[in-house]
Amino acid sequence: MTERFRASRHDWQAYEGSGMTSLRTRKRMVERLVSQGINDNDVLEAMTHIPRHLFLDQALAHKAYEDVSLPIGHAQTLSQPYIVARMTELLMGGQRIDKVLEIGTGSGYQTSVISALFPMVYTVERIASLQKQARARHNDLSLLNILYRITDGGFGWPSAGPYDAIICTCAPDEIPQDLINQLSEGGRLVIPVGDQTKQDLWLVEKTSTGVRKTLVEPAFFVPLKSGVVRAVEY
Ligand code: SAH
């Protein structure tokens, strides 16, 4: 194992499981990721161990390791494993990164992948009940390097910035300037942009002289919405 992943020091052995939610099934998912072009070993290692099925409703757990996006309630979705891996890989760009901001906690699965790879994760969500559930899952897995906030992530989390990397898991029409402002020099923003008919994934790098934008590939994410939904269901 490499330095980055060892830093998380988790006892993933407890999640070997059996059948459709077993370590063997996760390994098959990871083999598929490799065949789809994912080659960062730390990302592959993290996704081998993190029990993705625990971020879904029990009724959907058997589908957790298929290459599909899945509903997580409130008309939101957990992205397919490929896009989670791809975005995480892009976020690192092969470098050591300390502080990451995630827009759209959702189920908390993407958060957990980042949390296994980087020392400090900040995650924001506009739907309070989703984040509450994600937080409980992270707690159960002893992922302790995550800070949470209910806010409209289109404005980022300015008081905790700047960030070495920002990952946005919902799609705005345009790249929010606030997110670019909260990147440190050399920082990277990975973000889908567009509407529900046409969207692309972009990598935005902040350099000493400005901003470099690279088009990565087509994407399909739920929209970034404004405002917050505070009502928590018990
Ligand atoms: N990363 C998540 C993906 C969830 S889908 C996962 O692994 O499950 C995208 C999430 O973005 C949804 O939970 C949605 O509520 C949230 N979202 C949409 N607009 C937002 C905004 N302006 N600020 C914060 N979160 C937002």
PDB file of C-alpha atoms and ligand atoms in Angstrom:
ATOM      1  CA  MET A   1       0.000   0.000   0.000  1.00  0.00           C
ATOM      2  CA  THR A   2       1.174   3.491  -0.684  1.00  0.00           C
ATOM      3  CA  GLU A   3       1.642   6.294   1.785  1.00  0.00           C
ATOM      4  CA  ARG A   4      -1.582   8.086   0.855  1.00  0.00           C
ATOM      5  CA  PHE A   5      -3.835   5.146   1.525  1.00  0.00           C
ATOM      6  CA  ARG A   6      -2.018   3.901   4.598  1.00  0.00           C
ATOM      7  CA  ALA A   7      -2.651   7.325   6.089  1.00  0.00           C
ATOM      8  CA  SER A   8      -6.271   6.320   6.602  1.00  0.00           C
ATOM      9  CA  ARG A   9      -5.380   3.412   8.936  1.00  0.00           C
ATOM     10  CA  HIS A  10      -8.735   1.667   8.735  1.00  0.00           C
ATOM     11  CA  ASP A  11      -9.593  -1.879   9.534  1.00  0.00           C
ATOM     12  CA  TRP A  12     -11.402  -2.677   6.313  1.00  0.00           C
ATOM     13  CA  GLN A  13     -11.163  -6.408   7.070  1.00  0.00           C
ATOM     14  CA  ALA A  14     -14.438  -6.078   8.932  1.00  0.00           C
ATOM     15  CA  TYR A  15     -16.234  -5.401   5.645  1.00  0.00           C
ATOM     16  CA  GLU A  16     -15.293  -8.501   3.680  1.00  0.00           C
ATOM     17  CA  GLY A  17     -18.933  -9.567   3.592  1.00  0.00           C
ATOM     18  CA  SER A  18     -20.387 -12.264   1.381  1.00  0.00           C
ATOM     19  CA  GLY A  19     -22.251 -12.698  -1.894  1.00  0.00           C
ATOM     20  CA  MET A  20     -23.210  -9.591  -3.899  1.00  0.00           C
ATOM     21  CA  THR A  21     -21.738  -7.257  -1.284  1.00  0.00           C
ATOM     22  CA  SER A  22     -18.474  -9.116  -0.670  1.00  0.00           C
ATOM     23  CA  LEU A  23     -14.869  -8.091  -1.059  1.00  0.00           C
ATOM     24  CA  ARG A  24     -14.732 -10.444  -4.058  1.00  0.00           C
ATOM     25  CA  THR A  25     -17.540  -8.524  -5.763  1.00  0.00           C
ATOM     26  CA  ARG A  26     -15.734  -5.244  -5.046  1.00  0.00           C
ATOM     27  CA  LYS A  27     -12.561  -6.673  -6.547  1.00  0.00           C
ATOM     28  CA  ARG A  28     -14.485  -7.479  -9.721  1.00  0.00           C
ATOM     29  CA  MET A  29     -15.757  -3.890  -9.794  1.00  0.00           C
ATOM     30  CA  VAL A  30     -12.175  -2.673  -9.479  1.00  0.00           C
ATOM     31  CA  GLU A  31     -10.999  -4.955 -12.306  1.00  0.00           C
ATOM     32  CA  ARG A  32     -13.685  -3.351 -14.449  1.00  0.00           C
ATOM     33  CA  LEU A  33     -12.458   0.109 -13.452  1.00  0.00           C
ATOM     34  CA  VAL A  34      -8.962  -0.851 -14.618  1.00  0.00           C
ATOM     35  CA  SER A  35     -10.353  -2.004 -17.964  1.00  0.00           C
ATOM     36  CA  GLN A  36     -12.162   1.345 -18.213  1.00  0.00           C
ATOM     37  CA  GLY A  37      -8.838   3.159 -17.904  1.00  0.00           C
ATOM     38  CA  ILE A  38      -8.590   3.996 -14.193  1.00  0.00           C
ATOM     39  CA  ASN A  39      -4.956   3.548 -13.230  1.00  0.00           C
ATOM     40  CA  ASP A  40      -4.300   5.374  -9.946  1.00  0.00           C
ATOM     41  CA  ASN A  41      -3.488   2.561  -7.546  1.00  0.00           C
ATOM     42  CA  ASP A  42      -4.543   4.497  -4.484  1.00  0.00           C
ATOM     43  CA  VAL A  43      -8.007   5.139  -5.923  1.00  0.00           C
ATOM     44  CA  LEU A  44      -8.346   1.477  -6.882  1.00  0.00           C
ATOM     45  CA  GLU A  45      -7.196   0.399  -3.437  1.00  0.00           C
ATOM     46  CA  ALA A  46      -9.643   2.691  -1.675  1.00  0.00           C
ATOM     47  CA  MET A  47     -12.536   1.488  -3.815  1.00  0.00           C
ATOM     48  CA  THR A  48     -11.566  -2.134  -3.210  1.00  0.00           C
ATOM     49  CA  HIS A  49     -12.044  -1.672   0.494  1.00  0.00           C
ATOM     50  CA  ILE A  50     -14.835   0.853   0.950  1.00  0.00           C
ATOM     51  CA  PRO A  51     -18.170  -0.973   1.300  1.00  0.00           C
ATOM     52  CA  ARG A  52     -20.198   0.920  -1.314  1.00  0.00           C
ATOM     53  CA  HIS A  53     -23.333  -1.083  -0.502  1.00  0.00           C
ATOM     54  CA  LEU A  54     -23.504   0.539   2.944  1.00  0.00           C
ATOM     55  CA  PHE A  55     -24.220   3.883   1.241  1.00  0.00           C
ATOM     56  CA  LEU A  56     -27.435   2.614  -0.304  1.00  0.00           C
ATOM     57  CA  ASP A  57     -30.836   1.470   0.843  1.00  0.00           C
ATOM     58  CA  GLN A  58     -30.704  -2.199   1.767  1.00  0.00           C
ATOM     59  CA  ALA A  59     -33.075  -3.018  -1.071  1.00  0.00           C
ATOM     60  CA  LEU A  60     -30.481  -1.715  -3.556  1.00  0.00           C
ATOM     61  CA  ALA A  61     -27.380  -3.171  -1.899  1.00  0.00           C
ATOM     62  CA  HIS A  62     -27.165  -6.058  -4.367  1.00  0.00           C
ATOM     63  CA  LYS A  63     -26.692  -3.545  -7.200  1.00  0.00           C
ATOM     64  CA  ALA A  64     -23.991  -1.562  -5.420  1.00  0.00           C
ATOM     65  CA  TYR A  65     -21.070  -2.943  -7.436  1.00  0.00           C
ATOM     66  CA  GLU A  66     -22.652  -2.743 -10.871  1.00  0.00           C
ATOM     67  CA  ASP A  67     -21.495   0.063 -13.108  1.00  0.00           C
ATOM     68  CA  VAL A  68     -24.671   2.088 -12.707  1.00  0.00           C
ATOM     69  CA  SER A  69     -25.797   5.192 -10.854  1.00  0.00           C
ATOM     70  CA  LEU A  70     -28.371   4.468  -8.157  1.00  0.00           C
ATOM     71  CA  PRO A  71     -31.118   6.440  -6.388  1.00  0.00           C
ATOM     72  CA  ILE A  72     -30.382   7.721  -2.869  1.00  0.00           C
ATOM     73  CA  GLY A  73     -33.699   9.483  -2.174  1.00  0.00           C
ATOM     74  CA  HIS A  74     -34.782  13.115  -2.680  1.00  0.00           C
ATOM     75  CA  ALA A  75     -34.471  12.566  -6.458  1.00  0.00           C
ATOM     76  CA  GLN A  76     -30.686  12.387  -6.086  1.00  0.00           C
ATOM     77  CA  THR A  77     -28.275   9.701  -7.270  1.00  0.00           C
ATOM     78  CA  LEU A  78     -25.063   7.990  -6.265  1.00  0.00           C
ATOM     79  CA  SER A  79     -22.773   8.137  -9.302  1.00  0.00           C
ATOM     80  CA  GLN A  80     -21.574   4.993 -11.044  1.00  0.00           C
ATOM     81  CA  PRO A  81     -18.235   3.624  -9.761  1.00  0.00           C
ATOM     82  CA  TYR A  82     -16.404   4.664 -12.942  1.00  0.00           C
ATOM     83  CA  ILE A  83     -17.202   8.367 -12.559  1.00  0.00           C
ATOM     84  CA  VAL A  84     -16.377   8.328  -8.827  1.00  0.00           C
ATOM     85  CA  ALA A  85     -12.979   6.804  -9.650  1.00  0.00           C
ATOM     86  CA  ARG A  86     -12.340   9.104 -12.607  1.00  0.00           C
ATOM     87  CA  MET A  87     -13.165  12.279 -10.701  1.00  0.00           C
ATOM     88  CA  THR A  88     -11.012  11.230  -7.743  1.00  0.00           C
ATOM     89  CA  GLU A  89      -8.116  10.439 -10.047  1.00  0.00           C
ATOM     90  CA  LEU A  90      -8.437  13.827 -11.751  1.00  0.00           C
ATOM     91  CA  LEU A  91      -8.649  15.557  -8.403  1.00  0.00           C
ATOM     92  CA  MET A  92      -5.244  14.274  -7.357  1.00  0.00           C
ATOM     93  CA  GLY A  93      -3.484  14.661 -10.663  1.00  0.00           C
ATOM     94  CA  GLY A  94      -0.857  12.302  -9.286  1.00  0.00           C
ATOM     95  CA  GLN A  95       0.049  14.749  -6.533  1.00  0.00           C
ATOM     96  CA  ARG A  96      -0.138  14.915  -2.792  1.00  0.00           C
ATOM     97  CA  ILE A  97      -3.139  16.923  -1.730  1.00  0.00           C
ATOM     98  CA  ASP A  98      -4.036  17.942   1.830  1.00  0.00           C
ATOM     99  CA  LYS A  99      -7.367  19.684   1.812  1.00  0.00           C
ATOM    100  CA  VAL A 100     -10.367  18.851  -0.344  1.00  0.00           C
ATOM    101  CA  LEU A 101     -13.829  20.389  -0.612  1.00  0.00           C
ATOM    102  CA  GLU A 102     -16.732  18.321  -1.928  1.00  0.00           C
ATOM    103  CA  ILE A 103     -19.957  19.947  -3.155  1.00  0.00           C
ATOM    104  CA  GLY A 104     -22.860  17.479  -2.820  1.00  0.00           C
ATOM    105  CA  THR A 105     -22.319  14.977   0.037  1.00  0.00           C
ATOM    106  CA  GLY A 106     -25.319  12.915  -1.121  1.00  0.00           C
ATOM    107  CA  SER A 107     -24.983   9.329   0.079  1.00  0.00           C
ATOM    108  CA  GLY A 108     -21.484  10.038   1.392  1.00  0.00           C
ATOM    109  CA  TYR A 109     -19.812   7.393  -0.806  1.00  0.00           C
ATOM    110  CA  GLN A 110     -17.652   9.762  -2.855  1.00  0.00           C
ATOM    111  CA  THR A 111     -16.786  11.554   0.401  1.00  0.00           C
ATOM    112  CA  SER A 112     -15.554   8.296   1.893  1.00  0.00           C
ATOM    113  CA  VAL A 113     -13.297   7.583  -1.098  1.00  0.00           C
ATOM    114  CA  ILE A 114     -11.728  11.033  -0.761  1.00  0.00           C
ATOM    115  CA  SER A 115     -11.498  10.645   2.996  1.00  0.00           C
ATOM    116  CA  ALA A 116      -9.423   7.479   2.604  1.00  0.00           C
ATOM    117  CA  LEU A 117      -6.974   9.319   0.340  1.00  0.00           C
ATOM    118  CA  PHE A 118      -6.556  12.823   1.761  1.00  0.00           C
ATOM    119  CA  PRO A 119      -5.879  14.164   5.256  1.00  0.00           C
ATOM    120  CA  MET A 120      -8.744  16.680   5.429  1.00  0.00           C
ATOM    121  CA  VAL A 121     -12.138  16.632   3.727  1.00  0.00           C
ATOM    122  CA  TYR A 122     -14.789  19.372   3.821  1.00  0.00           C
ATOM    123  CA  THR A 123     -18.150  18.379   2.408  1.00  0.00           C
ATOM    124  CA  VAL A 124     -21.256  20.495   1.848  1.00  0.00           C
ATOM    125  CA  GLU A 125     -24.805  19.475   0.982  1.00  0.00           C
ATOM    126  CA  ARG A 126     -28.036  21.448   0.519  1.00  0.00           C
ATOM    127  CA  ILE A 127     -30.376  18.666   1.794  1.00  0.00           C
ATOM    128  CA  ALA A 128     -29.860  18.303   5.553  1.00  0.00           C
ATOM    129  CA  SER A 129     -31.364  14.810   5.903  1.00  0.00           C
ATOM    130  CA  LEU A 130     -29.037  13.369   3.231  1.00  0.00           C
ATOM    131  CA  GLN A 131     -25.992  14.750   4.962  1.00  0.00           C
ATOM    132  CA  LYS A 132     -27.164  13.538   8.346  1.00  0.00           C
ATOM    133  CA  GLN A 133     -27.414   9.995   6.994  1.00  0.00           C
ATOM    134  CA  ALA A 134     -24.028  10.232   5.255  1.00  0.00           C
ATOM    135  CA  ARG A 135     -22.464  11.466   8.453  1.00  0.00           C
ATOM    136  CA  ALA A 136     -23.814   8.499  10.408  1.00  0.00           C
ATOM    137  CA  ARG A 137     -22.359   6.120   7.803  1.00  0.00           C
ATOM    138  CA  HIS A 138     -18.943   7.790   8.014  1.00  0.00           C
ATOM    139  CA  ASN A 139     -19.117   7.543  11.772  1.00  0.00           C
ATOM    140  CA  ASP A 140     -19.890   3.824  11.603  1.00  0.00           C
ATOM    141  CA  LEU A 141     -16.852   3.363   9.343  1.00  0.00           C
ATOM    142  CA  SER A 142     -14.666   5.511  11.647  1.00  0.00           C
ATOM    143  CA  LEU A 143     -13.923   8.016   8.895  1.00  0.00           C
ATOM    144  CA  LEU A 144     -13.004  10.891  11.142  1.00  0.00           C
ATOM    145  CA  ASN A 145     -11.263  13.400   8.864  1.00  0.00           C
ATOM    146  CA  ILE A 146     -14.477  14.898   7.445  1.00  0.00           C
ATOM    147  CA  LEU A 147     -16.102  18.224   8.304  1.00  0.00           C
ATOM    148  CA  TYR A 148     -19.714  18.870   7.274  1.00  0.00           C
ATOM    149  CA  ARG A 149     -21.851  21.877   6.472  1.00  0.00           C
ATOM    150  CA  ILE A 150     -25.378  22.405   5.200  1.00  0.00           C
ATOM    151  CA  THR A 151     -25.101  25.206   2.695  1.00  0.00           C
ATOM    152  CA  ASP A 152     -25.546  26.123  -0.942  1.00  0.00           C
ATOM    153  CA  GLY A 153     -22.295  24.729  -2.295  1.00  0.00           C
ATOM    154  CA  GLY A 154     -22.402  27.034  -5.302  1.00  0.00           C
ATOM    155  CA  PHE A 155     -20.730  29.479  -2.938  1.00  0.00           C
ATOM    156  CA  GLY A 156     -18.272  26.890  -1.617  1.00  0.00           C
ATOM    157  CA  TRP A 157     -17.151  27.042   2.030  1.00  0.00           C
ATOM    158  CA  PRO A 158     -15.084  30.228   1.995  1.00  0.00           C
ATOM    159  CA  SER A 159     -14.079  30.398   5.666  1.00  0.00           C
ATOM    160  CA  ALA A 160     -12.316  27.009   5.504  1.00  0.00           C
ATOM    161  CA  GLY A 161     -10.561  27.676   2.171  1.00  0.00           C
ATOM    162  CA  PRO A 162      -8.420  27.792   0.170  1.00  0.00           C
ATOM    163  CA  TYR A 163      -8.505  24.157  -0.943  1.00  0.00           C
ATOM    164  CA  ASP A 164      -5.970  22.091  -2.862  1.00  0.00           C
ATOM    165  CA  ALA A 165      -8.841  20.456  -4.678  1.00  0.00           C
ATOM    166  CA  ILE A 166     -12.596  20.880  -5.083  1.00  0.00           C
ATOM    167  CA  ILE A 167     -14.914  18.171  -6.407  1.00  0.00           C
ATOM    168  CA  CYS A 168     -18.450  19.042  -7.391  1.00  0.00           C
ATOM    169  CA  THR A 169     -20.895  16.142  -7.762  1.00  0.00           C
ATOM    170  CA  CYS A 170     -23.838  18.161  -9.087  1.00  0.00           C
ATOM    171  CA  ALA A 171     -23.920  20.182 -12.290  1.00  0.00           C
ATOM    172  CA  PRO A 172     -24.212  23.986 -12.484  1.00  0.00           C
ATOM    173  CA  ASP A 173     -24.875  25.773 -15.798  1.00  0.00           C
ATOM    174  CA  GLU A 174     -21.567  27.552 -15.467  1.00  0.00           C
ATOM    175  CA  ILE A 175     -18.493  27.091 -13.301  1.00  0.00           C
ATOM    176  CA  PRO A 176     -19.147  29.133 -10.110  1.00  0.00           C
ATOM    177  CA  GLN A 177     -16.512  31.832  -9.700  1.00  0.00           C
ATOM    178  CA  ASP A 178     -16.624  31.334  -5.904  1.00  0.00           C
ATOM    179  CA  LEU A 179     -15.247  27.818  -6.321  1.00  0.00           C
ATOM    180  CA  ILE A 180     -12.370  29.036  -8.485  1.00  0.00           C
ATOM    181  CA  ASN A 181     -11.658  31.769  -5.921  1.00  0.00           C
ATOM    182  CA  GLN A 182     -11.410  29.169  -3.143  1.00  0.00           C
ATOM    183  CA  LEU A 183      -8.743  27.099  -4.925  1.00  0.00           C
ATOM    184  CA  SER A 184      -5.163  27.512  -3.794  1.00  0.00           C
ATOM    185  CA  GLU A 185      -2.487  28.163  -6.403  1.00  0.00           C
ATOM    186  CA  GLY A 186      -1.886  24.840  -8.139  1.00  0.00           C
ATOM    187  CA  GLY A 187      -5.353  23.739  -6.978  1.00  0.00           C
ATOM    188  CA  ARG A 188      -7.707  21.617  -9.084  1.00  0.00           C
ATOM    189  CA  LEU A 189     -11.478  21.759  -9.501  1.00  0.00           C
ATOM    190  CA  VAL A 190     -13.309  18.790 -11.050  1.00  0.00           C
ATOM    191  CA  ILE A 191     -16.851  19.722 -12.052  1.00  0.00           C
ATOM    192  CA  PRO A 192     -19.654  18.711 -14.418  1.00  0.00           C
ATOM    193  CA  VAL A 193     -21.180  21.669 -16.269  1.00  0.00           C
ATOM    194  CA  GLY A 194     -24.390  21.824 -18.295  1.00  0.00           C
ATOM    195  CA  ASP A 195     -28.072  20.965 -18.113  1.00  0.00           C
ATOM    196  CA  GLN A 196     -29.911  17.629 -18.149  1.00  0.00           C
ATOM    197  CA  THR A 197     -29.594  17.333 -21.934  1.00  0.00           C
ATOM    198  CA  LYS A 198     -25.894  18.095 -22.383  1.00  0.00           C
ATOM    199  CA  GLN A 199     -23.169  18.072 -19.779  1.00  0.00           C
ATOM    200  CA  ASP A 200     -19.402  17.811 -19.716  1.00  0.00           C
ATOM    201  CA  LEU A 201     -16.895  17.083 -17.019  1.00  0.00           C
ATOM    202  CA  TRP A 202     -14.212  19.782 -16.694  1.00  0.00           C
ATOM    203  CA  LEU A 203     -10.885  19.978 -14.944  1.00  0.00           C
ATOM    204  CA  VAL A 204     -10.041  23.529 -13.877  1.00  0.00           C
ATOM    205  CA  GLU A 205      -6.488  24.204 -12.713  1.00  0.00           C
ATOM    206  CA  LYS A 206      -5.474  27.409 -10.989  1.00  0.00           C
ATOM    207  CA  THR A 207      -1.991  28.505 -11.969  1.00  0.00           C
ATOM    208  CA  SER A 208       0.142  31.498 -10.969  1.00  0.00           C
ATOM    209  CA  THR A 209      -0.981  33.258 -14.143  1.00  0.00           C
ATOM    210  CA  GLY A 210      -4.661  32.333 -14.286  1.00  0.00           C
ATOM    211  CA  VAL A 211      -6.969  29.404 -14.863  1.00  0.00           C
ATOM    212  CA  ARG A 212      -6.605  26.480 -17.270  1.00  0.00           C
ATOM    213  CA  LYS A 213      -9.758  24.571 -18.241  1.00  0.00           C
ATOM    214  CA  THR A 214      -9.623  21.093 -19.762  1.00  0.00           C
ATOM    215  CA  LEU A 215     -12.648  19.289 -21.156  1.00  0.00           C
ATOM    216  CA  VAL A 216     -12.557  15.697 -19.884  1.00  0.00           C
ATOM    217  CA  GLU A 217     -15.586  13.776 -21.161  1.00  0.00           C
ATOM    218  CA  PRO A 218     -19.394  13.860 -21.305  1.00  0.00           C
ATOM    219  CA  ALA A 219     -21.127  13.546 -17.942  1.00  0.00           C
ATOM    220  CA  PHE A 220     -24.592  13.159 -16.459  1.00  0.00           C
ATOM    221  CA  PHE A 221     -25.153  14.572 -12.984  1.00  0.00           C
ATOM    222  CA  VAL A 222     -28.154  15.922 -11.113  1.00  0.00           C
ATOM    223  CA  PRO A 223     -28.343  19.727 -11.268  1.00  0.00           C
ATOM    224  CA  LEU A 224     -26.712  22.034  -8.743  1.00  0.00           C
ATOM    225  CA  LYS A 225     -29.674  23.756  -7.111  1.00  0.00           C
ATOM    226  CA  SER A 226     -29.711  26.915  -5.060  1.00  0.00           C
ATOM    227  CA  GLY A 227     -30.906  27.242  -1.467  1.00  0.00           C
ATOM    228  CA  VAL A 228     -30.959  24.640   1.288  1.00  0.00           C
ATOM    229  CA  VAL A 229     -33.526  22.087   2.520  1.00  0.00           C
ATOM    230  CA  ARG A 230     -33.245  21.978   6.294  1.00  0.00           C
ATOM    231  CA  ALA A 231     -36.186  19.823   7.315  1.00  0.00           C
ATOM    232  CA  VAL A 232     -34.719  16.641   8.774  1.00  0.00           C
ATOM    233  CA  GLU A 233     -36.789  13.437   8.707  1.00  0.00           C
ATOM    234  CA  TYR A 234     -36.644  11.296  11.810  1.00  0.00           C
TER     235      TYR A 234
HETATM  236  N1  SAH B   1     -21.309  12.573  -4.150  1.00  0.00           N
HETATM  237  C1  SAH B   1     -22.643  12.053  -3.993  1.00  0.00           C
HETATM  238  C2  SAH B   1     -23.478  12.365  -5.193  1.00  0.00           C
HETATM  239  C3  SAH B   1     -24.833  12.801  -4.801  1.00  0.00           C
HETATM  240  S1  SAH B   1     -25.802  13.520  -6.081  1.00  0.00           S
HETATM  241  C4  SAH B   1     -22.625  10.578  -3.661  1.00  0.00           C
HETATM  242  O1  SAH B   1     -21.530   9.963  -3.684  1.00  0.00           O
HETATM  243  O2  SAH B   1     -23.662  10.016  -3.336  1.00  0.00           O
HETATM  244  C5  SAH B   1     -25.433  15.239  -5.896  1.00  0.00           C
HETATM  245  C6  SAH B   1     -25.736  15.873  -4.590  1.00  0.00           C
HETATM  246  O3  SAH B   1     -25.526  17.281  -4.737  1.00  0.00           O
HETATM  247  C7  SAH B   1     -27.170  15.710  -4.099  1.00  0.00           C
HETATM  248  O4  SAH B   1     -27.160  15.155  -2.811  1.00  0.00           O
HETATM  249  C8  SAH B   1     -27.706  17.140  -4.079  1.00  0.00           C
HETATM  250  O5  SAH B   1     -28.627  17.382  -3.036  1.00  0.00           O
HETATM  251  C9  SAH B   1     -26.441  17.951  -3.914  1.00  0.00           C
HETATM  252  N2  SAH B   1     -26.542  19.345  -4.327  1.00  0.00           N
HETATM  253  C10 SAH B   1     -27.212  19.880  -5.387  1.00  0.00           C
HETATM  254  N3  SAH B   1     -27.065  21.219  -5.415  1.00  0.00           N
HETATM  255  C11 SAH B   1     -26.293  21.541  -4.345  1.00  0.00           C
HETATM  256  C12 SAH B   1     -25.800  22.767  -3.817  1.00  0.00           C
HETATM  257  N4  SAH B   1     -26.073  23.951  -4.382  1.00  0.00           N
HETATM  258  N5  SAH B   1     -25.043  22.732  -2.698  1.00  0.00           N
HETATM  259  C13 SAH B   1     -24.764  21.541  -2.088  1.00  0.00           C
HETATM  260  N6  SAH B   1     -25.195  20.354  -2.538  1.00  0.00           N
HETATM  261  C14 SAH B   1     -25.952  20.349  -3.650  1.00  0.00           C
END
